[in-house]
Coordinates of N, CA and C in Angstrom, one line a residue:
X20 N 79.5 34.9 48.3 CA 79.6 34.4 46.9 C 81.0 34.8 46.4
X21 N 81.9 34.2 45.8 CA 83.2 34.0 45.3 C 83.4 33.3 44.6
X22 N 84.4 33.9 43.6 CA 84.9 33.2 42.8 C 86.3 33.6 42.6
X23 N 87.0 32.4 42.8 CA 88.6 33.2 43.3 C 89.9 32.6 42.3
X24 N 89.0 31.6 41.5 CA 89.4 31.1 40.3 C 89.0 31.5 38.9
X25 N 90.2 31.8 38.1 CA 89.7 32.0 36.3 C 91.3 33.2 35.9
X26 N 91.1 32.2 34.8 CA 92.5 33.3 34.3 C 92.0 34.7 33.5
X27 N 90.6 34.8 33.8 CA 90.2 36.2 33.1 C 89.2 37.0 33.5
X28 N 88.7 36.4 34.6 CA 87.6 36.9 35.1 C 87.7 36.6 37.5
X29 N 87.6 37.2 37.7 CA 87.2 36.9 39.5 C 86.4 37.6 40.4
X30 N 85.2 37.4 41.2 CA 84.6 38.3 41.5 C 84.1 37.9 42.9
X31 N 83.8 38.4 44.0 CA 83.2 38.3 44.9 C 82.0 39.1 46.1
X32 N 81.7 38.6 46.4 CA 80.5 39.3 47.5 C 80.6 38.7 48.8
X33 N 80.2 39.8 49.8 CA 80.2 39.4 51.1 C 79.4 40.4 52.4
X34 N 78.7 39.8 53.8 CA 78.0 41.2 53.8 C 78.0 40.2 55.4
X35 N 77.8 41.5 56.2 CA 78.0 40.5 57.8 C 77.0 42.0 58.6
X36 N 75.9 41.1 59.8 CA 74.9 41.7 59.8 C 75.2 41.9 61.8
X37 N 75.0 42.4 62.8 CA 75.1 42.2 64.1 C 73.9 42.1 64.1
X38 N 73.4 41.0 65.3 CA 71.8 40.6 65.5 C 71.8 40.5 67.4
X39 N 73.0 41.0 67.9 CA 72.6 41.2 69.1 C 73.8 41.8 69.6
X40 N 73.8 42.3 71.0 CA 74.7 43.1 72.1 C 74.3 44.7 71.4
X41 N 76.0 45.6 71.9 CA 75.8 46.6 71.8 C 75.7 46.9 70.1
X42 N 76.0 46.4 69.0 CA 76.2 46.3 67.9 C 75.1 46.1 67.1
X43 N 74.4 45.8 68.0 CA 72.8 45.3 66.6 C 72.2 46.2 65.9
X44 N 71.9 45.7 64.7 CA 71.5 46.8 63.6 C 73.3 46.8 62.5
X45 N 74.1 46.7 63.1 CA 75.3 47.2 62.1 C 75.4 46.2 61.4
X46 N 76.1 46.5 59.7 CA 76.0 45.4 59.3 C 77.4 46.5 57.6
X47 N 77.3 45.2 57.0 CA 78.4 46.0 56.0 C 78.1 45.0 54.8
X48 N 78.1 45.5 53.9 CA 78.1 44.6 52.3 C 78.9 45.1 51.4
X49 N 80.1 43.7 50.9 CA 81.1 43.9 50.0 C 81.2 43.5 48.9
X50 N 81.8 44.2 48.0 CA 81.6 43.4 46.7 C 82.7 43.4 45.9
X51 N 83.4 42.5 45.3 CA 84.4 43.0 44.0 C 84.3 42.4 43.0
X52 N 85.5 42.9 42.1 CA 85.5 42.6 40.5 C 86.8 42.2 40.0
X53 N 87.5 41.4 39.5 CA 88.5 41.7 38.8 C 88.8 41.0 36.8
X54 N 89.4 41.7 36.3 CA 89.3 41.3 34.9 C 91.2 41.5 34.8
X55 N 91.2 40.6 34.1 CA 92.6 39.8 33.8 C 92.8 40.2 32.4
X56 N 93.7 40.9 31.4 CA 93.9 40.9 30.0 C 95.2 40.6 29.4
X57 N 95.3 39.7 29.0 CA 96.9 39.2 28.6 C 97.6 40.0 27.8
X58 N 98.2 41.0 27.8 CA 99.2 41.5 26.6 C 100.9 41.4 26.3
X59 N 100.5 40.2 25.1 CA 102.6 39.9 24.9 C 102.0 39.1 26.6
X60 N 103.4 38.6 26.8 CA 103.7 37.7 28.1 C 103.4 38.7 29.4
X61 N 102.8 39.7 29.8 CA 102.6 40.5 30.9 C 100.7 40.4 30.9
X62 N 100.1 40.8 31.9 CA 98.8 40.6 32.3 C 98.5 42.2 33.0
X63 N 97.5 42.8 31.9 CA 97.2 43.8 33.0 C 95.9 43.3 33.4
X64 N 95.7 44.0 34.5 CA 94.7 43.7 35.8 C 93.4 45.0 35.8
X65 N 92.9 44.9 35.8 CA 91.2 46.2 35.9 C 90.4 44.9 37.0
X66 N 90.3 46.3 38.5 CA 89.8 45.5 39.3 C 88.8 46.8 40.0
X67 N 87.8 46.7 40.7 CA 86.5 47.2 41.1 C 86.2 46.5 42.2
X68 N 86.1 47.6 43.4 CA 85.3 47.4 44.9 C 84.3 48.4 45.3
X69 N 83.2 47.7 46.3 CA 82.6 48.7 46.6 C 82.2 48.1 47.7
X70 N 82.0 48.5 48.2 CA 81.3 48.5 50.1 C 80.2 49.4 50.5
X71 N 79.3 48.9 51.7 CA 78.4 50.1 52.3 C 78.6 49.3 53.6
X72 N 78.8 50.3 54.4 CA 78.7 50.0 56.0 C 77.7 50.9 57.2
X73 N 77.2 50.2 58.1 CA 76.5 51.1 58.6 C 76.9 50.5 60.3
X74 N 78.2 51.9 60.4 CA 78.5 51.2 62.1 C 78.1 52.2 63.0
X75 N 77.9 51.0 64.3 CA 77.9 51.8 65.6 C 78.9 52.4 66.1
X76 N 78.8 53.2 66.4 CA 80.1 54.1 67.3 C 80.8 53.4 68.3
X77 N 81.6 53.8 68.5 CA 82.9 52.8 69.7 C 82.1 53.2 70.9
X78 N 81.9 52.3 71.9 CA 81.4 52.7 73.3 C 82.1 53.8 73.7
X79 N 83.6 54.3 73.8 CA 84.2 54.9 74.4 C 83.9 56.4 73.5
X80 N 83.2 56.1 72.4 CA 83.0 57.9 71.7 C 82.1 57.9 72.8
X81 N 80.9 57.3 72.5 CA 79.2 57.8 73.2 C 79.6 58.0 74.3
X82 N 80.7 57.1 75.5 CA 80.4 56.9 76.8 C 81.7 56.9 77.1
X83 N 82.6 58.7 78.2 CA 83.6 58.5 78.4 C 84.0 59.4 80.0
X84 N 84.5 58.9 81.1 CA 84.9 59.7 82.2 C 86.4 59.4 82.2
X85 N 87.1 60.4 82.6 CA 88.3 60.6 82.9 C 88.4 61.7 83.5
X86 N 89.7 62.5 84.6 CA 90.1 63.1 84.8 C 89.6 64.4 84.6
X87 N 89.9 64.7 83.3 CA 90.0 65.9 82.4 C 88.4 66.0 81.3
X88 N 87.6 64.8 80.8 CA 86.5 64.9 80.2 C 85.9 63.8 80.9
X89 N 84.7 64.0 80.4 CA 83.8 63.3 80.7 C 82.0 63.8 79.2
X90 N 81.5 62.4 79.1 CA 80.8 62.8 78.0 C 79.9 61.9 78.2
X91 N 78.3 61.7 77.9 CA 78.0 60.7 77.7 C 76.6 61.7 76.3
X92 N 77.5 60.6 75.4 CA 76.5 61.1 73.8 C 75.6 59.8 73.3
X93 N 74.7 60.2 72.3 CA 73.3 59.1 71.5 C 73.6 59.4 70.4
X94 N 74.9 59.3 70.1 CA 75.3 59.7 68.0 C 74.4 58.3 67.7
X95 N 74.0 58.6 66.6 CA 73.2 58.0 65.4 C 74.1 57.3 64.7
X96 N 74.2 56.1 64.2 CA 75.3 55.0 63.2 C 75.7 55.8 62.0
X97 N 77.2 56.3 62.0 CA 77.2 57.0 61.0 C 77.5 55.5 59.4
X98 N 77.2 56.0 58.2 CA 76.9 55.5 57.1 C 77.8 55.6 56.5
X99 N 79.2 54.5 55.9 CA 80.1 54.7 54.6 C 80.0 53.9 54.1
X100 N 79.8 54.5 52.1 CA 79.8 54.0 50.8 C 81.0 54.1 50.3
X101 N 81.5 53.5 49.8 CA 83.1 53.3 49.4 C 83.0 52.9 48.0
X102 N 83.5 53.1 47.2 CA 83.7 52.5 45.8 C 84.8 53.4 44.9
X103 N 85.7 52.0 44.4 CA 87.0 52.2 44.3 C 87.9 51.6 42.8
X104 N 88.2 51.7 42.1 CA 88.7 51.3 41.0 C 90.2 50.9 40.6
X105 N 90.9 50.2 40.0 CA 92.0 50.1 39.7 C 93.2 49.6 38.9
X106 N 93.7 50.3 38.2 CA 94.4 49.1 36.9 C 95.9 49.5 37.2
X107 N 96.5 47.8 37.1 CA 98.1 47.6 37.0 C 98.7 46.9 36.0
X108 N 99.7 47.4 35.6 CA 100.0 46.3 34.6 C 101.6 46.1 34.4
X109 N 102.0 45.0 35.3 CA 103.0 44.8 35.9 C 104.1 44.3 34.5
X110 N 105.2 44.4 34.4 CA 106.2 43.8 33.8 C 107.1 43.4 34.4
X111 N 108.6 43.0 33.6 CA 109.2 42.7 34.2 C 110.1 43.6 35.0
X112 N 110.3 44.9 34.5 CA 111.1 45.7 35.1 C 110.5 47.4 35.8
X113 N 109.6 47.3 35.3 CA 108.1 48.6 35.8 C 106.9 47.5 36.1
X114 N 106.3 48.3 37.2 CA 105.2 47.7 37.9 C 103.9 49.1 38.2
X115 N 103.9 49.5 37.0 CA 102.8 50.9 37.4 C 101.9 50.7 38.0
X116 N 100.8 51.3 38.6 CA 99.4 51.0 39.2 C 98.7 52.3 39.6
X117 N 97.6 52.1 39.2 CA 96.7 53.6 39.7 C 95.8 53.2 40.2
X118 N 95.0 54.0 41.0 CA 93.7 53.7 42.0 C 93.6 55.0 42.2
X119 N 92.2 55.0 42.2 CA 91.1 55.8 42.4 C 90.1 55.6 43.3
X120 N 89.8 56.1 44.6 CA 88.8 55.7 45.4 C 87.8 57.0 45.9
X121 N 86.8 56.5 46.0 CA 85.4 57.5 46.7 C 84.7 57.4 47.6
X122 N 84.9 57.9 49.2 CA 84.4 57.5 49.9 C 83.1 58.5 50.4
X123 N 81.5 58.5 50.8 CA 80.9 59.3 50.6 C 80.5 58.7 52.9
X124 N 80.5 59.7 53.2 CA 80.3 59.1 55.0 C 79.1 60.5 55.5
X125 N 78.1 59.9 55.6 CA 76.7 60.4 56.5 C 77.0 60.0 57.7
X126 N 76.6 61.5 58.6 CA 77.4 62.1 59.6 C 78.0 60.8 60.6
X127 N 79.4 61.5 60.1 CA 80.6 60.9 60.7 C 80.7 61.9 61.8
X128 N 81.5 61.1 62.4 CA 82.0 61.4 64.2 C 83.4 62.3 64.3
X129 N 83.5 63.1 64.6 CA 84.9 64.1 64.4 C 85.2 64.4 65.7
X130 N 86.3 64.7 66.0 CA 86.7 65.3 67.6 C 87.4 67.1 67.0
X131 N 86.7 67.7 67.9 CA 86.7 69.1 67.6 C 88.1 70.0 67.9
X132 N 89.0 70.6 67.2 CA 90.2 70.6 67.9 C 89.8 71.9 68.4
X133 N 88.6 72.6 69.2 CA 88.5 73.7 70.2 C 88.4 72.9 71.6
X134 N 87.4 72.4 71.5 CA 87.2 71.6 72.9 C 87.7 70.2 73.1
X135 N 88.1 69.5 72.4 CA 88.8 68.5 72.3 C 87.2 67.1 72.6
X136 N 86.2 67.7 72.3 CA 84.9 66.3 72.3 C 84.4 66.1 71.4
X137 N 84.1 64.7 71.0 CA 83.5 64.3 69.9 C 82.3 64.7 69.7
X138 N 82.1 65.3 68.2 CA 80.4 65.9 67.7 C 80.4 65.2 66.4
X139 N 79.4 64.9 66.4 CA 78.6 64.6 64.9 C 78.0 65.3 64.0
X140 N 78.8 65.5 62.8 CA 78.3 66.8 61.7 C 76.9 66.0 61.0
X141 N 76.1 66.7 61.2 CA 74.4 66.5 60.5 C 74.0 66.4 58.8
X142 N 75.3 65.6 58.3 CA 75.0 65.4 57.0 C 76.6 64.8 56.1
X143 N 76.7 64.9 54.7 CA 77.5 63.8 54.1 C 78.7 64.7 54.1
X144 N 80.2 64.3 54.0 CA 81.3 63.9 53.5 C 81.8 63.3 52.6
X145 N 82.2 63.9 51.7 CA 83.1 63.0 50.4 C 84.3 63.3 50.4
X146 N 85.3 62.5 49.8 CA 87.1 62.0 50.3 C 86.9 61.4 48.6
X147 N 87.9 61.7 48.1 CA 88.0 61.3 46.6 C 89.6 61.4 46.7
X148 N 90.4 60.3 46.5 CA 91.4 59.7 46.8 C 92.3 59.1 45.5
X149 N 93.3 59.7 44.7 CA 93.9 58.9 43.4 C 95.3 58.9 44.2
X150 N 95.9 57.4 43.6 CA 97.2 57.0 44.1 C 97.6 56.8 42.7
X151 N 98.8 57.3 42.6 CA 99.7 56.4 41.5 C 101.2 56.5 41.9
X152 N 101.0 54.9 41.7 CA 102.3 53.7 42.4 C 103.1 53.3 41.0
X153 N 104.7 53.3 41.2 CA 105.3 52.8 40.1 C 106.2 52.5 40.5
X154 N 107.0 50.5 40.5 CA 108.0 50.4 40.8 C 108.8 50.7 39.6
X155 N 109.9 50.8 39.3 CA 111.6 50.4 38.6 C 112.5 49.1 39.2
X156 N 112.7 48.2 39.0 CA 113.2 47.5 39.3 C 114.5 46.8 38.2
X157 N 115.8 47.0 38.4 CA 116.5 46.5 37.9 C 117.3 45.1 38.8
X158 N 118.5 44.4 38.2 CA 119.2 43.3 39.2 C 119.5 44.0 40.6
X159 N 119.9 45.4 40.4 CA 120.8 45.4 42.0 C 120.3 47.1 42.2
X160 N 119.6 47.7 41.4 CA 119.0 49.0 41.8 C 117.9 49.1 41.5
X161 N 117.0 49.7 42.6 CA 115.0 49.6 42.3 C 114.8 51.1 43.2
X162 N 113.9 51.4 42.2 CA 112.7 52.9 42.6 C 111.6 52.5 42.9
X163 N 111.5 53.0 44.3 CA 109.7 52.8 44.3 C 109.1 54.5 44.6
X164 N 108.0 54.6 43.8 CA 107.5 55.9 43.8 C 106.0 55.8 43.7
X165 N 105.7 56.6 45.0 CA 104.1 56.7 45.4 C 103.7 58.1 45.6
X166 N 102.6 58.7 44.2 CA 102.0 59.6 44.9 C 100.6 59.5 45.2
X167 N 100.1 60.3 46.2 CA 98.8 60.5 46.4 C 98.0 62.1 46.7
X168 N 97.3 61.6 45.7 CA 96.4 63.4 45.7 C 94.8 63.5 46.5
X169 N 94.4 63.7 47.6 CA 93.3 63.6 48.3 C 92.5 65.1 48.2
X170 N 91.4 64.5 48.5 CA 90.2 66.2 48.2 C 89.6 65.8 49.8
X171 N 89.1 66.6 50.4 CA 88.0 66.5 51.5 C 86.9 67.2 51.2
X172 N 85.2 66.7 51.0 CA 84.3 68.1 50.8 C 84.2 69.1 52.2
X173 N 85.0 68.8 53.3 CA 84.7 69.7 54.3 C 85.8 69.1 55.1
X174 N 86.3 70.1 56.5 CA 87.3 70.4 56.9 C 87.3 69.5 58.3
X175 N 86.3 68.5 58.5 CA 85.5 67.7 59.1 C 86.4 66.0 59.1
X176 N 86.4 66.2 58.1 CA 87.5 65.2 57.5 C 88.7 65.6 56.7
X177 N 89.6 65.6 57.7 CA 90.4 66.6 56.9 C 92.1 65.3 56.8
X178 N 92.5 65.7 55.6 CA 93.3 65.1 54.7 C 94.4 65.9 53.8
X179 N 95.4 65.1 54.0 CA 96.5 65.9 53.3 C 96.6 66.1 51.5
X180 N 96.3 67.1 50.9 CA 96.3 67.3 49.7 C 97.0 66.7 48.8
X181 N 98.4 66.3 49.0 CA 99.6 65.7 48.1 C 100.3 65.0 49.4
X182 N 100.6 63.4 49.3 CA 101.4 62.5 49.6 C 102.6 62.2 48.8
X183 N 103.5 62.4 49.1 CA 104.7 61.7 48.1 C 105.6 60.9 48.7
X184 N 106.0 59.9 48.3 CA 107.1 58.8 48.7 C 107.5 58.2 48.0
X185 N 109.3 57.9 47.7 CA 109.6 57.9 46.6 C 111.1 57.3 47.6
X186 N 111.5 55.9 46.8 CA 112.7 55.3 47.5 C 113.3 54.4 46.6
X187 N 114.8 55.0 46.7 CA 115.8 54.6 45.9 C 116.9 53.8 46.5
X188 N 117.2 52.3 45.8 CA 117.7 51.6 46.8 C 119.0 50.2 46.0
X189 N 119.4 50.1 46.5 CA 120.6 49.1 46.2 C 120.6 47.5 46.7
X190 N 120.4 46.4 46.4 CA 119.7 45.4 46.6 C 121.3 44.5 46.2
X191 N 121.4 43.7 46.7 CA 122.1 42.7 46.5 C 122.9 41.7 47.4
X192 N 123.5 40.6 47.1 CA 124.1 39.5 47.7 C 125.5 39.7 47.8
X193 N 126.2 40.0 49.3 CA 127.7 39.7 49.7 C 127.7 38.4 49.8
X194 N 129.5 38.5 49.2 CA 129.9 37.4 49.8 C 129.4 35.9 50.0
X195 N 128.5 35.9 49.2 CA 127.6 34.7 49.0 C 126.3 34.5 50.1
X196 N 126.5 35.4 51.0 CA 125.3 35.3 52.4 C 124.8 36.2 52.7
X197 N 124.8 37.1 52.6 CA 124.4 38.3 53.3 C 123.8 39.0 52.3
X198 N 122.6 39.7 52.7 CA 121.4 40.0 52.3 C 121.1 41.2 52.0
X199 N 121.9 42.4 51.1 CA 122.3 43.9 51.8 C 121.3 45.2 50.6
X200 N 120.7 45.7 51.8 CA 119.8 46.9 51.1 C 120.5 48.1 51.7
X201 N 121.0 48.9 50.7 CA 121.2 50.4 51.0 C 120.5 51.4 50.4
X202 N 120.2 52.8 50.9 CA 119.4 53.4 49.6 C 119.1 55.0 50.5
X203 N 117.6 55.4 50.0 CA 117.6 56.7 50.8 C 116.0 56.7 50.3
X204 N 115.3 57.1 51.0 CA 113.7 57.4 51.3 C 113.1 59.3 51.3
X205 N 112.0 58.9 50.7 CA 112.3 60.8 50.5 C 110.6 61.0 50.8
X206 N 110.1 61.8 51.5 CA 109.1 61.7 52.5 C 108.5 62.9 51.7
X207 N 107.0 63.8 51.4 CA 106.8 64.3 51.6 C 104.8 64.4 52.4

């Protein structure tokens, strides 16, 4: 169900089931939202996703020989709920955007960094994820700046607390042909 047309409204659904092989039983349902608000000649944007998935594990977790390991595991389909939120509101010369996402995962599949084998923790995970994105854009100099702040409820899924990237750059046309970006990238 889609609707991918409307200057103020767009929404969709979608959901896919396995009905046979090693995969049967998995299956995933998606859903979104978006709302359009015109202000002055710019459009901000408020948009909403959510998902639930219920997958089988990779053959090569459950079932693996090599050299150095060898395993054969019956993990249980681990379960993720995702639901995610977001508003941008682009101009001509700033292009801000925030997002907020929550991911909630019944027992997910982890590889252990003592023994180096995959085990399955016997219960939920939550991952709560905010981004805020901001271009600058001028004729011939542009900022782009991305931070991200992540939580893990356990150490199981583990994630970096502060992302930062942030790149400053020089944009412009030689000589009537040539296509020239110079600049510097700053990592953290």
């Amino acid at each position: 169900i889609f609707k991918n047309r409307g200057a103020y409204l767009r929404y969709g659904a979608n959901g896919d089931v396995c009905v046979l092989g090693y995969k049967l039983g998995q299956f995933q349902v998606n859903g979104h939202v978006e709302g359009f608000i015109p202000i002055g000649k710019d459009i901000m944007s408020l948009s909403a996703r959510v998902s639930f998935r219920n997958e089988t594990p990779n053959w090569y977790i459950q079932h693996y020989v090599s050299n150095h390991f060898r395993w054969n595991n019956d993990f249980s389909k681990p379960m993720r709920f995702n639901v995610s939120g977001e508003v941008s509101y682009p101009t001509k010369w700033v292009k801000p955007r925030v997002n907020i996402d929550f991911e909630n995962v019944t027992r997910p599949i982890w590889f252990s960094a003592t023994d180096g084998l995959p085990h399955q923790y016997d219960g939920n995970v939550q991952v709560l994820a905010a981004n805020v994105h901001c271009d600058i854009t001028t004729p011939w100099v542009n900022l782009e700046n991305n931070v991200v702040y992540q939580h893990s409820s356990s150490s199981i899924i583990a994630v970096p607390a502060l992302t930062l990237y942030h790149n400053l750059y020089y944009h412009g046309t030689w000589f009537k042909a040539l296509d020239a970006q110079i600049g510097v990238d700053l990592r953290y």
